[in-house]
Amino acid sequence: MAIKGVLLDLSGVLYVGSDPVPGALPALQRLQSSGLPLRYITNTTRSTRRDIYTKLKRMGFAVREDDIFTAPGAIRHYLGEHELRPHFLIHPGLEPEVADLASEDPSAVVLGDAGEAFTYERLNLAFRLLMDGAPLIAMGNNKYFKEADGLSLDVGPFMAALEYAADTQAVVLGKPARAFFLSAVAELGCAPGDAVMVGDDALADVQGALEAGLQGILVRTGKYREGDDAQIKAPGAIVVDDIGAAVEWVLAHA
Amino acid sequence: MAIKGVLLDLSGVLYVGSDPVPGALPALQRLQSSGLPLRYITNTTRSTRRDIYTKLKRMGFAVREDDIFTAPGAIRHYLGEHELRPHFLIHPGLEPEVADLASEDPSAVVLGDAGEAFTYERLNLAFRLLMDGAPLIAMGNNKYFKEADGLSLDVGPFMAALEYAADTQAVVLGKPARAFFLSAVAELGCAPGDAVMVGDDALADVQGALEAGLQGILVRTGKYREGDDAQIKAPGAIVVDDIGAAVEWVLAHA
């Protein structure tokens, strides 16, 4: 086994809130210097890809914007392929990225991590569209993420609420969707089995990657909580302290 | 088989929004004149029992306040029995009914149909309490109810959201909880099998009643939608057009 490419989750791995995780800056530099193909893969749906790029740069991470894979990118592809007119229930910060897609006569509901924009009124509007037969498309199914002041609800719980209410099942794009991992791996230029995913979400990052045929490393930073390891049912997960230790492992197995 | 007592759901059976269901006023009068024991059993958690009573009276229904069984009543009993200090995420209209119970140092989360009060911030606060080990107690698990302008999300979807996020399972009080039906039946003074529940919610009302050993009648008013009948997995459900037809059926089987 030799690692030939790396996928990195962003929030909780490289940073928490607006601050780099301790040791993340030199760890990423070291990984970049190794020459291993590297992509960033995130379900963060509170900001556009440009905003994510700008934020990383401001914190001192030297990334290329094109190397960031986002769930909204996958959604755009899916909507086009299925000729769907979306109604968005997403974070205001993401709206610029999809403004050209929104429809007055929607045939699908697209759900992101809308945060404070998850009002009863907006959830009810989405619910009524689902009851009229619109499919539900979710930008990931993550349960929660870590902010500076604690854990916060991600898109998954609101997806679960709408699924329960309308007796439907969401199409999940973004992690842990297999297709999402594989499209990022395709850019690494290696086989899925030679790629490794590093993330702080036991299910969306690590379990998802393992199920898509990648290798998976869980870091104990960000949203990680004692015992999360046990949620990973697929065999082969590596668990390390942080991105520094993950890079260590990757380089030792490259 | 002879019916010896009747449980009636309120919203969607006797009224929708602020108006009586057509024919509901004479139907209830006829049932009351029959002398059959009668109780009202509701998961409505947007108002106090007193408010529900007042509303029914204003619409012309002659009920006794003591005959109305509400989920908050069941919650109060449960909290006392388990010595729990509740944090409430409920509708402002219900707050007066439980104001004496709320705690600054909560050991449980109590969830009602909070409506507009379901903000991201409040859901997140409840979520964090659950992650700290507080149990989740829900006033019913109804998916939606019917308002004048369409279907609206009830407590169930928000329960499902918090269950998914915190990887927990709610204790459901109110319909379809067996204990809730049986405590109302106890007041009817008959055996569960001789009591019939009339409701517009296929799952919370009819399926729940059948599972608790009662008979169950689904009315095609309120939130009823074509095909709801098929959701009832327990055998023996009666399906009729409205409360008028339900009363007809009850009197024919009394």
Coordinates of C-alpha atoms in Angstrom, one line a residue, chain A residues 46 115-116 118 120 123-124 127-128 131 141 143-145 149-153 156-161 164-165 167 225, chain B residues 46 115-116 118 120 123-124 127-128 131 141 143-145 149-153 156-161 164-165 167 225:
Chain A
R46 CA -22.3 28.8 4.7
G115 CA -27.9 28.3 10.1
E116 CA -30.0 31.2 11.4
F118 CA -33.6 28.0 9.3
Y120 CA -40.1 27.9 10.9
L123 CA -38.8 25.1 6.7
N124 CA -42.6 25.1 6.3
F127 CA -42.0 21.1 3.5
R128 CA -45.0 22.2 1.4
M131 CA -45.6 17.5 -0.1
N141 CA -26.0 15.0 6.0
K143 CA -25.1 16.2 12.1
Y144 CA -23.2 19.1 13.6
F145 CA -20.0 21.1 13.4
D149 CA -18.5 28.5 21.3
G150 CA -19.6 24.9 21.0
L151 CA -21.2 22.3 18.7
S152 CA -23.8 23.6 16.3
L153 CA -26.5 21.9 14.2
G156 CA -28.3 16.8 8.5
P157 CA -30.9 17.4 11.3
F158 CA -33.0 19.7 9.1
M159 CA -32.8 17.1 6.3
A160 CA -34.0 14.5 8.9
A161 CA -36.9 16.8 9.9
Y164 CA -39.8 12.7 8.5
A165 CA -42.4 15.4 7.8
D167 CA -42.2 10.9 4.3
R225 CA -15.8 13.8 20.6
Chain B
R46 CA -49.7 26.0 20.9
G115 CA -44.1 27.0 15.5
E116 CA -42.3 30.3 14.8
F118 CA -38.4 27.1 16.4
Y120 CA -31.9 27.9 14.9
L123 CA -32.9 24.4 18.5
N124 CA -29.1 24.6 18.9
F127 CA -29.2 20.2 21.0
R128 CA -26.3 21.2 23.2
M131 CA -25.3 16.4 23.9
N141 CA -44.6 13.1 17.2
K143 CA -45.7 15.2 11.4
Y144 CA -47.9 18.2 10.4
F145 CA -51.3 19.7 11.0
D149 CA -53.5 28.3 4.5
G150 CA -52.1 24.7 4.2
L151 CA -50.2 22.0 6.0
S152 CA -47.7 23.1 8.6
L153 CA -44.9 21.4 10.4
G156 CA -42.5 15.5 15.1
P157 CA -40.1 16.8 12.4
F158 CA -38.2 18.9 15.1
M159 CA -38.1 15.8 17.3
A160 CA -36.6 13.9 14.4
A161 CA -34.0 16.6 13.8
Y164 CA -30.7 12.6 14.5
A165 CA -28.3 15.3 15.6
D167 CA -28.1 10.4 18.3
R225 CA -54.7 13.5 2.5

